[in-house]
mmCIF file of C-alpha atoms in Angstrom:
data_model
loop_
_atom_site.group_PDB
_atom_site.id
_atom_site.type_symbol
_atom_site.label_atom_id
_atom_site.label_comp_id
_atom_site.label_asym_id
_atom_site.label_seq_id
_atom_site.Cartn_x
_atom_site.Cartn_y
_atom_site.Cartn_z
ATOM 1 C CA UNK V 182 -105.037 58.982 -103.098
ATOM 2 C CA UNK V 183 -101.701 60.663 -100.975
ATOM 3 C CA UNK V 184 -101.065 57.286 -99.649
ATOM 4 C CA UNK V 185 -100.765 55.683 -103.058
ATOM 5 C CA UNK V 186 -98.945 58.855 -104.268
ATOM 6 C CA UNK V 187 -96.740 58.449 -101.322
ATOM 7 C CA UNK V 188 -96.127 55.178 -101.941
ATOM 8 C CA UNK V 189 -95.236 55.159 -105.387
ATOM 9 C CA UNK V 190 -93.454 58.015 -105.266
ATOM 10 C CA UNK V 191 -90.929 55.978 -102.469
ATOM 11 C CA UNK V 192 -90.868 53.188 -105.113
ATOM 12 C CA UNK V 193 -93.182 51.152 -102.550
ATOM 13 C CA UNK V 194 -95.464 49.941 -104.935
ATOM 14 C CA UNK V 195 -99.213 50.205 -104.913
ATOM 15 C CA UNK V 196 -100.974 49.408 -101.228
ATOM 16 C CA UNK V 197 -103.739 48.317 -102.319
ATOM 17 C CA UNK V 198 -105.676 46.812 -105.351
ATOM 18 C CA UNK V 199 -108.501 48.369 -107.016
ATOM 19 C CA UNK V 200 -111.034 46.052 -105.403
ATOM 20 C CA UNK V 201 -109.845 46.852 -101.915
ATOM 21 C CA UNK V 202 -110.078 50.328 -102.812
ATOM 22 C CA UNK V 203 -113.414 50.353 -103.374
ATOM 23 C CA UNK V 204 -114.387 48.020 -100.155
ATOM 24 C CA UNK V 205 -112.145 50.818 -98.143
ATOM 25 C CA UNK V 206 -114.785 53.440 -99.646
ATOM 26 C CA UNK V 207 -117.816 50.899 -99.005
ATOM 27 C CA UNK V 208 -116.673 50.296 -95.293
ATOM 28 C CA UNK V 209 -116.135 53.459 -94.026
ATOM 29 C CA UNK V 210 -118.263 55.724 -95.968
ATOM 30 C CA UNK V 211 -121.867 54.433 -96.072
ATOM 31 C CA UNK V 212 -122.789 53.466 -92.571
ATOM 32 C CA UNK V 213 -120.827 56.671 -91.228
ATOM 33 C CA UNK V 214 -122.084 58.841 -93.254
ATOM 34 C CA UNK V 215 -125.851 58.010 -92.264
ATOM 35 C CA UNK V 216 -125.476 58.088 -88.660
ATOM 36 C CA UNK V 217 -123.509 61.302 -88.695
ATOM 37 C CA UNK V 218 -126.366 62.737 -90.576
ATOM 38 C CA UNK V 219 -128.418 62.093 -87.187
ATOM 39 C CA UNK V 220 -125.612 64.126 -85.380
ATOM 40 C CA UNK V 221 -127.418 66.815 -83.144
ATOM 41 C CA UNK V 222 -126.629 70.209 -83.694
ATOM 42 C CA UNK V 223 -124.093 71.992 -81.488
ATOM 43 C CA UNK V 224 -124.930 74.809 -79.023
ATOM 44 C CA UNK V 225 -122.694 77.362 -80.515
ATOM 45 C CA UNK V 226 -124.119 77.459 -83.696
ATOM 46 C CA UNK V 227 -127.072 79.873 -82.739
ATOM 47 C CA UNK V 228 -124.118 82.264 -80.712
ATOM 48 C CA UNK V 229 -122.366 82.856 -83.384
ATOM 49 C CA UNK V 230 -122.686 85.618 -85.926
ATOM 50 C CA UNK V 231 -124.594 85.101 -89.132
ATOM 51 C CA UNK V 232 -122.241 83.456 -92.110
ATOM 52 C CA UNK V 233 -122.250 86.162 -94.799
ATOM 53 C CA UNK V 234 -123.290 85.717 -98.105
ATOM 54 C CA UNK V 235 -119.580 85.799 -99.041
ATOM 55 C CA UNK V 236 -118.074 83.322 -97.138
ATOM 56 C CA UNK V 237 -116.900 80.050 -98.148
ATOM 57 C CA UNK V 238 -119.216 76.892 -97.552
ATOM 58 C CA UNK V 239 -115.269 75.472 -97.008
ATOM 59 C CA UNK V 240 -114.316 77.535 -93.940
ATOM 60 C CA UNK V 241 -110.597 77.098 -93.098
ATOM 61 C CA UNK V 242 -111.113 74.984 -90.166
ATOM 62 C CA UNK V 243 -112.537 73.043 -92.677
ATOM 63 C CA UNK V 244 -109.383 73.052 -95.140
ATOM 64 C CA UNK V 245 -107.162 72.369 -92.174
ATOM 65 C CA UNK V 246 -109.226 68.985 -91.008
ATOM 66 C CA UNK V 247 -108.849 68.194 -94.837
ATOM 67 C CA UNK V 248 -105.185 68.920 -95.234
ATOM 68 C CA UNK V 249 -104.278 67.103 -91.590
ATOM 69 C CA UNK V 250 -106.456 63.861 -92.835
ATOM 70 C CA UNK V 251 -104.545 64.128 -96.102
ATOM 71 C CA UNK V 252 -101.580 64.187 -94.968
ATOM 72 C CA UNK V 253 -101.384 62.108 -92.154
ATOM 73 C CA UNK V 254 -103.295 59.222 -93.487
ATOM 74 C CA UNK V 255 -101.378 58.915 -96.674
ATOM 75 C CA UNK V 256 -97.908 59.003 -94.868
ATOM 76 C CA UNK V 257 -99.227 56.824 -92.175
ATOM 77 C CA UNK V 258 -100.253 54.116 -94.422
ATOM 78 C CA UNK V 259 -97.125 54.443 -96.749
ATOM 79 C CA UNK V 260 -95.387 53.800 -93.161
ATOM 80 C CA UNK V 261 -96.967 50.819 -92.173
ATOM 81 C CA UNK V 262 -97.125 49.394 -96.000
ATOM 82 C CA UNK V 263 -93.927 49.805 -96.315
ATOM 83 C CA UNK V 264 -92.823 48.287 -92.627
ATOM 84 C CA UNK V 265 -95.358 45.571 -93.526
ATOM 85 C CA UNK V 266 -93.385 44.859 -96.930
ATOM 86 C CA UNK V 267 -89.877 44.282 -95.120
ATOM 87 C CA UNK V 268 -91.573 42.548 -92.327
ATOM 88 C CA UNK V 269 -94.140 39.849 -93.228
ATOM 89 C CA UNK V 270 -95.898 36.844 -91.891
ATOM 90 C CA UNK V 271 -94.522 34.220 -92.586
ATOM 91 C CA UNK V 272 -96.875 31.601 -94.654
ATOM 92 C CA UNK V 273 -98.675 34.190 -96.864
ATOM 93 C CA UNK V 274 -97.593 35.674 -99.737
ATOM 94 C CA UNK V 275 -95.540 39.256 -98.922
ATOM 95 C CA UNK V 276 -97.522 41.814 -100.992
ATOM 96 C CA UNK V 277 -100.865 40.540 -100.091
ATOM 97 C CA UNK V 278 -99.736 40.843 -96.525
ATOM 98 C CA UNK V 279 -98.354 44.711 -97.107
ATOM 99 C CA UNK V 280 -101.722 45.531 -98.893
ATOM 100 C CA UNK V 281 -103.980 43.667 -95.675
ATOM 101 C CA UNK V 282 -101.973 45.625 -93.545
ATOM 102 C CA UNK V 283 -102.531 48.944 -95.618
ATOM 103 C CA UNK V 284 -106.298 48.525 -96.358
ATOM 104 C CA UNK V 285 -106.819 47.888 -92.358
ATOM 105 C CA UNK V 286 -104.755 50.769 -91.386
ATOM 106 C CA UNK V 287 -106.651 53.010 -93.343
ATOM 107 C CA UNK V 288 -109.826 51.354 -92.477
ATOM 108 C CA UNK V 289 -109.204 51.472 -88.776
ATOM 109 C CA UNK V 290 -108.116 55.251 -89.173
ATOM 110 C CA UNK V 291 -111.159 56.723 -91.210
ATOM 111 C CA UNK V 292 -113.292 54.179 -88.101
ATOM 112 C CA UNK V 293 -111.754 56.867 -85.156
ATOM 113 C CA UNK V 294 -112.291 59.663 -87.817
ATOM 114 C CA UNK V 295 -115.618 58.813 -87.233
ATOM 115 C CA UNK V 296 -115.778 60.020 -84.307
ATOM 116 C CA UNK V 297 -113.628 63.201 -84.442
ATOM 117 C CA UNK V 298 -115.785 64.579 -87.287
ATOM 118 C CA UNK V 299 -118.712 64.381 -84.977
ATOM 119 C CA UNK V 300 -117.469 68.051 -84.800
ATOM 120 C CA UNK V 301 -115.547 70.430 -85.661
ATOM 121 C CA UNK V 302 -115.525 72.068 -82.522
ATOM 122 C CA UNK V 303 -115.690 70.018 -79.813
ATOM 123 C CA UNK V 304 -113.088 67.311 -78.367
ATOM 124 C CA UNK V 305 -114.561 63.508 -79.227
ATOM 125 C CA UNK V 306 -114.562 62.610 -75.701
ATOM 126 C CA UNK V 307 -117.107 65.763 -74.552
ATOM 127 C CA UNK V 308 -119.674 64.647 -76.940
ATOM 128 C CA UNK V 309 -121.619 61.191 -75.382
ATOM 129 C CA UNK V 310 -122.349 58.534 -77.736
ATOM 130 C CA UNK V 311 -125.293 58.207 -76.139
ATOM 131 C CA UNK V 312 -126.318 61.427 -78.016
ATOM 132 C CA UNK V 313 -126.148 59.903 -81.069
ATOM 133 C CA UNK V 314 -126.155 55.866 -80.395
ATOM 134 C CA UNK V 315 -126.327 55.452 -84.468
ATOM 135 C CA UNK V 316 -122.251 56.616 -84.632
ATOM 136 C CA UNK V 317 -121.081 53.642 -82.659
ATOM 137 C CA UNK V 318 -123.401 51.423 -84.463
ATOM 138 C CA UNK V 319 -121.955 52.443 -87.552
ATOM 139 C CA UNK V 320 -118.367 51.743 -86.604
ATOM 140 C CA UNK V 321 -119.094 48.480 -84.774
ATOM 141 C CA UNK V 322 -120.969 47.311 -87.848
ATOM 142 C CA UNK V 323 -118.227 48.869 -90.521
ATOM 143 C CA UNK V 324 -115.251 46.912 -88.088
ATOM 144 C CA UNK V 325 -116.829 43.744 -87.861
ATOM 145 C CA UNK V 326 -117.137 43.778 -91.644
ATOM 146 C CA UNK V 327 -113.718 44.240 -91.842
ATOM 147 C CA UNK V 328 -113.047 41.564 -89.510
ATOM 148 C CA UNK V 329 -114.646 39.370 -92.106
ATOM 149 C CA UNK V 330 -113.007 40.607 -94.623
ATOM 150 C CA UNK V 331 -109.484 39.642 -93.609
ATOM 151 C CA UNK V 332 -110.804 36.533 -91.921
ATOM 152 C CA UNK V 333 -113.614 34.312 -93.774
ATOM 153 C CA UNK V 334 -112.206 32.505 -96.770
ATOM 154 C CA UNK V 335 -115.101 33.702 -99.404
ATOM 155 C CA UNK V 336 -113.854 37.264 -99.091
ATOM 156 C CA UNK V 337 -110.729 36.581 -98.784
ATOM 157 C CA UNK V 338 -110.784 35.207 -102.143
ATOM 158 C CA UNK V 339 -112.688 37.868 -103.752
ATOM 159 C CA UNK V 340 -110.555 40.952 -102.292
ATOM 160 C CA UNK V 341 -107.399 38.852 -101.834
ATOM 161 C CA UNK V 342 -106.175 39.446 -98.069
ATOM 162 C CA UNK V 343 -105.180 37.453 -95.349
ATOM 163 C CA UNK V 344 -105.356 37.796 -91.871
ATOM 164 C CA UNK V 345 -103.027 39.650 -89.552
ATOM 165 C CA UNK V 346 -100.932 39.064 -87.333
ATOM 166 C CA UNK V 347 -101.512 40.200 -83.692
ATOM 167 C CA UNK V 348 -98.171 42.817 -83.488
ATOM 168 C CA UNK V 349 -99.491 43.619 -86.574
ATOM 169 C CA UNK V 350 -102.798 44.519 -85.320
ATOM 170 C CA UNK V 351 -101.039 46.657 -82.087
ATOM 171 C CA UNK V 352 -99.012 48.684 -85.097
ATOM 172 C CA UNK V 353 -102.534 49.530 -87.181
ATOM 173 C CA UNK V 354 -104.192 50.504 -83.728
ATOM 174 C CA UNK V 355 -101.396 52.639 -82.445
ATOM 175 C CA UNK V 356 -101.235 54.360 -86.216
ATOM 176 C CA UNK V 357 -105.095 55.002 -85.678
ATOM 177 C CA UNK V 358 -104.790 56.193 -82.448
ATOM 178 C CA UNK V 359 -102.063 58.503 -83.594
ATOM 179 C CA UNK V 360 -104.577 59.590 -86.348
ATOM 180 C CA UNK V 361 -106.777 60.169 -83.414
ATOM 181 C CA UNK V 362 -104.610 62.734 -81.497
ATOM 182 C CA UNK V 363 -103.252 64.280 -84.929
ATOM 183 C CA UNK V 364 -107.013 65.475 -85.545
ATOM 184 C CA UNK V 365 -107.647 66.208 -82.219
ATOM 185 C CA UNK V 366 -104.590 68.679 -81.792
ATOM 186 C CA UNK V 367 -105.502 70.479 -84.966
ATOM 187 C CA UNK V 368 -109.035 71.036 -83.327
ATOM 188 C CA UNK V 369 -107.344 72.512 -80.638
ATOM 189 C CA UNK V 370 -105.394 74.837 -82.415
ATOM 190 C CA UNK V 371 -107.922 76.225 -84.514
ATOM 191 C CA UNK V 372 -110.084 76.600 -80.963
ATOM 192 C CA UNK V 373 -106.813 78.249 -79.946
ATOM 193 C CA UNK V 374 -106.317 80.480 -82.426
ATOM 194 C CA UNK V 375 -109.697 81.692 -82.054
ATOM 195 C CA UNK V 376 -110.872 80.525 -85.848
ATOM 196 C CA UNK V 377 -114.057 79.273 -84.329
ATOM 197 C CA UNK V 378 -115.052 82.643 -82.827
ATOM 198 C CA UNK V 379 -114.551 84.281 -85.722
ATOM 199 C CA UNK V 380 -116.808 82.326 -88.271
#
């Protein structure tokens, strides 16, 4: 919702069209969802002190994950839309391009959010994926129907991309990756700040 906000509010247009939003909200919320409901529970949750009856089921670590996705995703894709508008491929029509590259972004960024929500504590790269085999699953499965998305003709048709180019592909991965260490430094500081230890 910020990054169409964002975007219209910069006079960018919309980034995407209302059937890509709802394949964004197919592709990276069902499968995910599933296999971080296998997710094991973490080792600090029994050495902490009881929640009390007052508390908020939205904690503020919680809030600050929400507002850091918020805001980063929505500017990030208003970025690369934009970027994407001024600089397309050439053979394709412009604003199907922009919205590819918009969809994909966001796509590719809720994929590596993924794993960063495997908790709220921890750094991604302490938990194994071997401990829960069903997260990688999910995002292999969720990326390769993406893949097919911007590639095979039939849903190309129905959802109206085309296929990207490969700088265009290094620009969505780096914005993901940036994503990445955005949500991974705000993990940090809450650790930091000692949010964790107090409930």
């Amino acid at each position: 919702v910020l990054a169409i906000l964002f975007c219209l509010a910069a006079g960018f247009g919309l980034p995407y069209s209302a059937a890509q939003i709802l394949w964004i909200n197919l592709v990276t919320n069902g499968l995910q969802d599933v296999a971080l409901a296998a997710e094991q529970g973490e080792d600090f949750v029994l050495k902490r002190k009881p929640r009390g009856a007052s508390m908020q089921i939205i904690d503020r670590v919680m809030v600050q994950h929400m507002v850091v996705v918020m805001v980063v995703f929505g500017l990030s894709v208003a970025a690369v839309f934009r970027y994407a508008q001024l600089n397309p491929a050439e053979g394709v029509d412009a604003g199907a391009y922009a919205s590819t590259v918009a969809m994909t972004s966001m796509v590719m960024l809720q994929m590596l959010n993924v794993f960063v929500c495997r908790s709220l504590v921890e750094p991604f790269y302490r938990i194994p994926l071997r401990q829960n085999p069903w997260v990688l699953a999910a995002v292999l499965a969720s990326t390769g129907a993406q893949l097919a998305l911007l590639y095979w003709p039939p849903l190309q048709r129905v959802f109206g991309t085309v296929p990207i180019s490969a700088d265009k592909w290094l620009i969505v991965m780096g914005i993901a990756v940036l994503g990445l260490v955005a949500l991974e430094t705000s993990k940090w500081w809450a650790r930091r700040t000692g949010v964790y230890r107090q409930g």
